[in-house]
PDB file of C-alpha atoms in Angstrom:
ATOM      1  CA  GLN A1176      28.001 -12.421 -19.426  1.00 58.00           C
ATOM      2  CA  PHE A1177      27.198 -15.869 -21.556  1.00 61.00           C
ATOM      3  CA  GLY A1178      28.152 -17.736 -18.309  1.00 62.00           C
ATOM      4  CA  ARG A1179      24.960 -15.876 -16.485  1.00 60.00           C
ATOM      5  CA  PHE A1180      22.737 -17.521 -19.153  1.00 59.00           C
ATOM      6  CA  LEU A1181      24.528 -20.625 -20.216  1.00 60.00           C
ATOM      7  CA  ASN A1182      25.444 -21.791 -16.334  1.00 57.00           C
ATOM      8  CA  THR A1183      28.984 -21.841 -17.283  1.00 60.00           C
ATOM      9  CA  ALA A1184      30.241 -19.414 -14.515  1.00 54.00           C
ATOM     10  CA  ALA A1185      31.324 -20.574 -11.039  1.00 53.00           C
ATOM     11  CA  TYR A1186      28.634 -18.335  -9.563  1.00 52.00           C
ATOM     12  CA  GLY A1187      25.318 -19.839 -11.548  1.00 50.00           C
ATOM     13  CA  ASP A1188      22.822 -21.187  -9.908  1.00 52.00           C
ATOM     14  CA  GLY A1189      21.442 -23.800 -12.341  1.00 52.00           C
ATOM     15  CA  SER A1190      18.150 -23.847 -11.713  1.00 57.00           C
ATOM     16  CA  VAL A1191      15.919 -23.241 -15.115  1.00 61.00           C
ATOM     17  CA  ASP A1192      12.126 -21.721 -14.010  1.00 70.00           C
ATOM     18  CA  PRO A1193      10.741 -20.126 -17.313  1.00 72.00           C
ATOM     19  CA  PHE A1194       7.902 -18.725 -15.095  1.00 78.00           C
ATOM     20  CA  ARG A1195      10.054 -17.248 -12.370  1.00 78.00           C
ATOM     21  CA  TYR A1196       9.583 -13.585 -13.950  1.00 80.00           C
ATOM     22  CA  LEU A1197       6.295 -13.597 -14.203  1.00 82.00           C
ATOM     23  CA  TYR A1198       5.697 -14.060 -10.211  1.00 82.00           C
ATOM     24  CA  VAL A1199       8.497 -11.424  -9.956  1.00 83.00           C
ATOM     25  CA  VAL A1200       6.679  -8.653 -12.228  1.00 85.00           C
ATOM     26  CA  LEU A1201       3.270  -9.576 -10.391  1.00 84.00           C
ATOM     27  CA  TRP A1202       4.683  -7.846  -7.420  1.00 83.00           C
ATOM     28  CA  THR A1203       7.640  -5.771  -8.378  1.00 84.00           C
ATOM     29  CA  PHE A1204       5.557  -3.707 -11.430  1.00 85.00           C
ATOM     30  CA  LEU A1205       2.703  -3.377  -8.409  1.00 83.00           C
ATOM     31  CA  PRO A1206       0.369  -1.637  -9.363  1.00 85.00           C
ATOM     32  CA  TRP A1207       0.400  -2.069 -12.877  1.00 87.00           C
ATOM     33  CA  SER A1208       1.494  -5.786 -13.523  1.00 85.00           C
ATOM     34  CA  VAL A1209      -2.240  -6.630 -14.366  1.00 87.00           C
ATOM     35  CA  PRO A1210      -2.612  -4.093 -17.026  1.00 87.00           C
ATOM     36  CA  LEU A1211       0.940  -5.088 -18.294  1.00 88.00           C
ATOM     37  CA  TYR A1212       0.053  -8.540 -18.839  1.00 87.00           C
ATOM     38  CA  ALA A1213      -3.036  -7.607 -20.533  1.00 86.00           C
ATOM     39  CA  ALA A1214      -1.620  -4.922 -22.427  1.00 85.00           C
ATOM     40  CA  THR A1215       1.282  -7.468 -23.838  1.00 84.00           C
ATOM     41  CA  TYR A1216      -1.490  -9.925 -24.726  1.00 84.00           C
ATOM     42  CA  TYR A1217      -3.302  -7.401 -26.938  1.00 82.00           C
ATOM     43  CA  ALA A1218      -0.018  -6.525 -28.554  1.00 80.00           C
ATOM     44  CA  ILE A1219       1.266  -9.576 -29.576  1.00 80.00           C
ATOM     45  CA  ARG A1220      -2.552 -10.491 -31.121  1.00 80.00           C
ATOM     46  CA  LYS A1221      -1.984  -7.274 -33.090  1.00 77.00           C
ATOM     47  CA  LEU A1222       1.148  -8.751 -34.147  1.00 76.00           C
ATOM     48  CA  ILE A1223      -0.498 -12.029 -35.268  1.00 76.00           C
ATOM     49  CA  VAL A1224      -3.757 -10.266 -37.133  1.00 73.00           C
ATOM     50  CA  ARG A1225      -0.965  -7.962 -38.520  1.00 67.00           C
ATOM     51  CA  GLN A1226      -2.622  -4.673 -37.528  1.00 62.00           C
ATOM     52  CA  PRO A1227       0.347  -3.682 -34.814  1.00 57.00           C
ATOM     53  CA  GLN A1228       1.625  -0.286 -34.712  1.00 62.00           C
ATOM     54  CA  THR A1229       4.697   1.265 -34.985  1.00 58.00           C
ATOM     55  CA  ALA A1230       5.684   1.738 -31.578  1.00 61.00           C
ATOM     56  CA  ASP A1231       4.544  -2.171 -30.922  1.00 65.00           C
ATOM     57  CA  TYR A1232       7.644  -3.663 -32.524  1.00 68.00           C
ATOM     58  CA  PHE A1233       9.696  -1.111 -30.480  1.00 71.00           C
ATOM     59  CA  THR A1234       7.993  -1.643 -27.102  1.00 72.00           C
ATOM     60  CA  LEU A1235       7.737  -5.651 -27.433  1.00 76.00           C
ATOM     61  CA  SER A1236      11.284  -6.073 -28.845  1.00 75.00           C
ATOM     62  CA  GLY A1237      12.993  -4.222 -26.196  1.00 76.00           C
ATOM     63  CA  GLY A1238      10.901  -5.401 -23.232  1.00 78.00           C
ATOM     64  CA  LEU A1239       9.477  -8.667 -24.515  1.00 80.00           C
ATOM     65  CA  VAL A1240      13.108 -10.445 -25.767  1.00 80.00           C
ATOM     66  CA  THR A1241      14.478  -9.190 -22.786  1.00 81.00           C
ATOM     67  CA  PHE A1242      11.896 -10.546 -20.724  1.00 82.00           C
ATOM     68  CA  LEU A1243      12.390 -14.285 -22.494  1.00 80.00           C
ATOM     69  CA  LEU A1244      16.191 -13.817 -22.491  1.00 79.00           C
ATOM     70  CA  PHE A1245      16.000 -13.621 -18.760  1.00 78.00           C
ATOM     71  CA  SER A1246      13.171 -16.205 -18.492  1.00 77.00           C
ATOM     72  CA  PHE A1247      15.174 -18.933 -20.222  1.00 76.00           C
ATOM     73  CA  SER A1248      18.295 -18.125 -18.828  1.00 73.00           C
ATOM     74  CA  LYS A1249      20.324 -20.525 -16.240  1.00 65.00           C
ATOM     75  CA  PHE A1250      21.042 -17.405 -13.735  1.00 66.00           C
ATOM     76  CA  HIS A1251      18.354 -15.498 -12.287  1.00 69.00           C
ATOM     77  CA  TYR A1252      18.318 -12.094  -9.949  1.00 75.00           C
ATOM     78  CA  ASP A1253      15.056 -10.640  -9.447  1.00 77.00           C
ATOM     79  CA  HIS A1254      16.575  -6.515 -10.241  1.00 79.00           C
ATOM     80  CA  TYR A1255      18.032  -8.049 -13.346  1.00 78.00           C
ATOM     81  CA  LEU A1256      14.457  -7.488 -15.015  1.00 82.00           C
ATOM     82  CA  THR A1257      14.280  -3.554 -14.306  1.00 84.00           C
ATOM     83  CA  ILE A1258      16.067  -2.499 -17.468  1.00 84.00           C
ATOM     84  CA  ALA A1259      12.838  -3.873 -19.091  1.00 84.00           C
ATOM     85  CA  PHE A1260      10.968  -1.901 -16.939  1.00 88.00           C
ATOM     86  CA  PRO A1261      10.562   1.405 -19.140  1.00 87.00           C
ATOM     87  CA  PHE A1262       9.484  -0.778 -22.125  1.00 86.00           C
ATOM     88  CA  PHE A1263       7.006  -2.240 -19.870  1.00 87.00           C
ATOM     89  CA  ALA A1264       5.511   0.896 -19.079  1.00 87.00           C
ATOM     90  CA  ILE A1265       5.444   1.996 -22.536  1.00 86.00           C
ATOM     91  CA  ILE A1266       3.352  -0.815 -23.223  1.00 85.00           C
ATOM     92  CA  THR A1267       0.977  -0.590 -20.544  1.00 86.00           C
ATOM     93  CA  SER A1268       0.343   3.176 -20.380  1.00 85.00           C
ATOM     94  CA  ALA A1269      -0.224   3.107 -24.330  1.00 83.00           C
ATOM     95  CA  HIS A1270      -2.459   0.140 -23.538  1.00 83.00           C
ATOM     96  CA  ILE A1271      -4.592   2.010 -21.175  1.00 84.00           C
ATOM     97  CA  LEU A1272      -4.869   5.201 -23.368  1.00 82.00           C
ATOM     98  CA  GLY A1273      -5.953   2.852 -26.069  1.00 81.00           C
ATOM     99  CA  LEU A1274      -9.034   1.516 -24.228  1.00 81.00           C
ATOM    100  CA  THR A1275     -12.211   3.686 -25.791  1.00 79.00           C
ATOM    101  CA  THR A1276     -15.376   1.588 -25.598  1.00 81.00           C
ATOM    102  CA  PRO A1277     -18.170   1.292 -22.781  1.00 80.00           C
ATOM    103  CA  ARG A1278     -16.859  -2.219 -22.123  1.00 83.00           C
ATOM    104  CA  GLU A1279     -13.105  -1.830 -22.194  1.00 80.00           C
ATOM    105  CA  VAL A1280     -13.526   0.973 -19.574  1.00 80.00           C
ATOM    106  CA  ARG A1281     -16.043  -0.451 -17.276  1.00 82.00           C
ATOM    107  CA  TRP A1282     -13.595  -3.582 -17.059  1.00 85.00           C
ATOM    108  CA  ALA A1283     -10.485  -1.024 -16.216  1.00 83.00           C
ATOM    109  CA  MET A1284     -12.851   1.013 -13.467  1.00 82.00           C
ATOM    110  CA  VAL A1285     -13.661  -2.836 -11.986  1.00 84.00           C
ATOM    111  CA  TRP A1286      -9.707  -3.661 -11.967  1.00 85.00           C
ATOM    112  CA  GLN A1287      -9.040  -0.035 -10.179  1.00 82.00           C
ATOM    113  CA  TRP A1288     -11.349  -0.467  -7.530  1.00 84.00           C
ATOM    114  CA  LEU A1289     -10.279  -3.988  -7.417  1.00 87.00           C
ATOM    115  CA  PHE A1290      -7.049  -2.906  -6.455  1.00 85.00           C
ATOM    116  CA  VAL A1291      -7.782  -0.183  -3.780  1.00 83.00           C
ATOM    117  CA  GLY A1292      -9.938  -2.885  -2.507  1.00 85.00           C
ATOM    118  CA  ILE A1293      -7.079  -5.917  -2.045  1.00 87.00           C
ATOM    119  CA  ALA A1294      -4.678  -2.937  -0.928  1.00 85.00           C
ATOM    120  CA  LEU A1295      -6.912  -1.724   2.126  1.00 84.00           C
ATOM    121  CA  VAL A1296      -7.802  -5.336   3.380  1.00 87.00           C
ATOM    122  CA  ILE A1297      -3.645  -6.258   3.050  1.00 87.00           C
ATOM    123  CA  CYS A1298      -3.298  -3.240   4.922  1.00 85.00           C
ATOM    124  CA  VAL A1299      -5.827  -4.039   7.577  1.00 84.00           C
ATOM    125  CA  ALA A1300      -4.782  -7.447   8.146  1.00 87.00           C
ATOM    126  CA  LEU A1301      -1.272  -6.262   8.515  1.00 85.00           C
ATOM    127  CA  GLN A1302      -2.271  -3.887  11.253  1.00 83.00           C
ATOM    128  CA  LEU A1303      -4.220  -6.677  13.027  1.00 84.00           C
ATOM    129  CA  LEU A1304      -1.290  -9.485  12.822  1.00 86.00           C
ATOM    130  CA  VAL A1305       1.219  -7.332  13.279  1.00 81.00           C
ATOM    131  CA  ARG A1306       0.378  -4.890  15.853  1.00 81.00           C
ATOM    132  CA  PRO A1307       2.877  -2.348  14.908  1.00 77.00           C
ATOM    133  CA  GLU A1308       3.020  -0.100  18.324  1.00 74.00           C
ATOM    134  CA  HIS A1309       1.751   3.406  17.037  1.00 72.00           C
ATOM    135  CA  TRP A1310      -1.979   3.066  15.730  1.00 73.00           C
ATOM    136  CA  ALA A1311      -2.658   6.935  15.643  1.00 74.00           C
ATOM    137  CA  GLY A1312      -0.368   7.150  12.201  1.00 73.00           C
ATOM    138  CA  PRO A1313      -2.059   4.409  10.116  1.00 73.00           C
ATOM    139  CA  ALA A1314      -5.720   5.563  11.253  1.00 76.00           C
ATOM    140  CA  ALA A1315      -4.536   8.986   9.934  1.00 78.00           C
ATOM    141  CA  LEU A1316      -3.329   7.501   6.959  1.00 74.00           C
ATOM    142  CA  LEU A1317      -6.949   5.401   6.233  1.00 77.00           C
ATOM    143  CA  VAL A1318      -8.787   8.764   6.720  1.00 77.00           C
ATOM    144  CA  ILE A1319      -6.719  10.350   4.135  1.00 78.00           C
ATOM    145  CA  ALA A1320      -6.892   7.722   1.746  1.00 77.00           C
ATOM    146  CA  ALA A1321     -10.883   7.505   1.931  1.00 76.00           C
ATOM    147  CA  ILE A1322     -10.905  11.329   1.430  1.00 76.00           C
ATOM    148  CA  LEU A1323      -8.573  11.366  -1.517  1.00 74.00           C
ATOM    149  CA  LEU A1324     -10.441   8.250  -3.162  1.00 73.00           C
ATOM    150  CA  LEU A1325     -13.709   9.912  -2.947  1.00 72.00           C
ATOM    151  CA  TYR A1326     -12.133  13.347  -3.786  1.00 71.00           C
ATOM    152  CA  LEU A1327     -10.863  12.028  -7.016  1.00 68.00           C
ATOM    153  CA  ASP A1328     -13.947   9.519  -7.923  1.00 67.00           C
ATOM    154  CA  LYS A1329     -16.470  12.376  -7.549  1.00 68.00           C
ATOM    155  CA  LYS A1330     -14.035  15.100  -9.673  1.00 62.00           C
ATOM    156  CA  PRO A1331     -15.674  15.306 -13.315  1.00 61.00           C
ATOM    157  CA  TRP A1332     -12.549  14.551 -15.332  1.00 57.00           C
ATOM    158  CA  GLU A1333     -12.976  14.159 -19.072  1.00 61.00           C
ATOM    159  CA  GLN A1334     -10.609  12.041 -19.730  1.00 71.00           C
ATOM    160  CA  TRP A1335     -11.249   8.748 -17.252  1.00 77.00           C
ATOM    161  CA  HIS A1336      -7.509   7.578 -17.915  1.00 77.00           C
ATOM    162  CA  ALA A1337      -6.301  10.808 -15.621  1.00 77.00           C
ATOM    163  CA  ARG A1338      -8.988   9.242 -12.907  1.00 79.00           C
ATOM    164  CA  LEU A1339      -7.649   6.111 -12.879  1.00 83.00           C
ATOM    165  CA  ILE A1340      -3.986   6.506 -13.034  1.00 83.00           C
ATOM    166  CA  ALA A1341      -4.367   9.066 -10.079  1.00 81.00           C
ATOM    167  CA  THR A1342      -6.549   6.554  -7.742  1.00 82.00           C
ATOM    168  CA  VAL A1343      -4.203   3.586  -8.505  1.00 85.00           C
ATOM    169  CA  ALA A1344      -0.851   5.839  -7.512  1.00 84.00           C
ATOM    170  CA  THR A1345      -2.501   7.466  -4.978  1.00 83.00           C
ATOM    171  CA  THR A1346      -3.755   4.143  -3.114  1.00 84.00           C
ATOM    172  CA  SER A1347       0.148   2.706  -3.846  1.00 85.00           C
ATOM    173  CA  ILE A1348       1.564   5.420  -2.538  1.00 85.00           C
ATOM    174  CA  LEU A1349      -0.264   5.507   0.531  1.00 83.00           C
ATOM    175  CA  ALA A1350      -0.136   1.781   1.086  1.00 85.00           C
ATOM    176  CA  ASN A1351       3.751   2.013   0.670  1.00 84.00           C
ATOM    177  CA  LEU A1352       3.898   5.079   3.248  1.00 83.00           C
ATOM    178  CA  TYR A1353       2.199   2.403   5.520  1.00 83.00           C
ATOM    179  CA  LEU A1354       4.338  -0.520   5.322  1.00 83.00           C
ATOM    180  CA  ASN A1355       7.909   1.630   5.310  1.00 82.00           C
ATOM    181  CA  PHE A1356       6.786   3.721   8.220  1.00 82.00           C
ATOM    182  CA  TYR A1357       4.687   1.148  10.922  1.00 81.00           C
ATOM    183  CA  ILE A1358       5.136  -2.301   9.207  1.00 82.00           C
ATOM    184  CA  THR A1359       8.549  -2.364   8.444  1.00 82.00           C
ATOM    185  CA  PRO A1360      10.054  -0.781  11.652  1.00 81.00           C
ATOM    186  CA  THR A1361       8.208  -3.275  13.487  1.00 82.00           C
ATOM    187  CA  LEU A1362       9.259  -6.712  11.682  1.00 81.00           C
ATOM    188  CA  MET A1363      12.982  -5.064  11.988  1.00 80.00           C
ATOM    189  CA  ARG A1364      12.857  -5.900  15.857  1.00 78.00           C
ATOM    190  CA  TYR A1365      13.017  -9.608  15.050  1.00 79.00           C
ATOM    191  CA  GLN A1366      16.514  -9.260  12.863  1.00 78.00           C
ATOM    192  CA  ALA A1367      18.607 -10.671  15.637  1.00 79.00           C
ATOM    193  CA  GLY A1368      21.757  -9.219  14.433  1.00 79.00           C
ATOM    194  CA  SER A1369      20.990  -5.073  14.430  1.00 75.00           C
ATOM    195  CA  GLU A1370      19.145  -5.910  18.102  1.00 76.00           C
ATOM    196  CA  MET A1371      21.848  -7.280  19.365  1.00 82.00           C
ATOM    197  CA  ALA A1372      24.362  -4.426  18.003  1.00 81.00           C
ATOM    198  CA  PHE A1373      21.635  -1.815  19.737  1.00 80.00           C
ATOM    199  CA  TYR A1374      21.788  -3.933  22.937  1.00 80.00           C
ATOM    200  CA  LEU A1375      25.457  -3.759  23.286  1.00 81.00           C
ATOM    201  CA  ASN A1376      25.973  -0.433  22.518  1.00 82.00           C
ATOM    202  CA  LYS A1377      23.407   0.250  25.135  1.00 80.00           C
ATOM    203  CA  HIS A1378      24.333  -1.713  27.976  1.00 79.00           C
ATOM    204  CA  TYR A1379      28.236  -1.676  27.160  1.00 79.00           C
ATOM    205  CA  PRO A1380      29.185   1.613  25.708  1.00 79.00           C
ATOM    206  CA  GLY A1381      32.944   1.672  24.064  1.00 72.00           C
ATOM    207  CA  GLN A1382      33.468  -1.873  24.914  1.00 70.00           C
ATOM    208  CA  PRO A1383      35.444  -3.605  21.926  1.00 63.00           C
TER     209      PRO A1383
END
């Protein structure tokens, strides 16, 4: 595997962009990519000022070292980074659970509703631009999302962490349902190869 990192293998692409995986994580680790960046920053800062927890050594050495190794390699595939996601999840969850001051909690709530708002705007924009055949399904998902988010926001949970995680996870699940059931099938009609196969199977059945 050293050929992948030193670009000595025949399949190396030769490109070196140390910031590539920063962009990749931004969308592949959604909805937790922004908290991951913040968590990594604070974990590194604790190491610098020598106030780390024991777990910081393990999570940073497992996740950050792997991330840097792939970032500075000369062979980039997005799916390579998934092996570091469990470490990213531990870093992020530990950071969220460690937020205790009112200022930290307030910023976490701002991020929560900012993410919900951006997801809603993107879904509405896609609905207007792509115009899938069915509109009743997206409308139903929007109503369900509004009801669930209002319910989660009013629920008197003692731990605000649970409310934040439930709200963001609910938004992500509903947005992905919308993308997979309405947007993706509409866009797939522009894939010429499969459309040609459907046409031939329909109009020329049994022909070689």
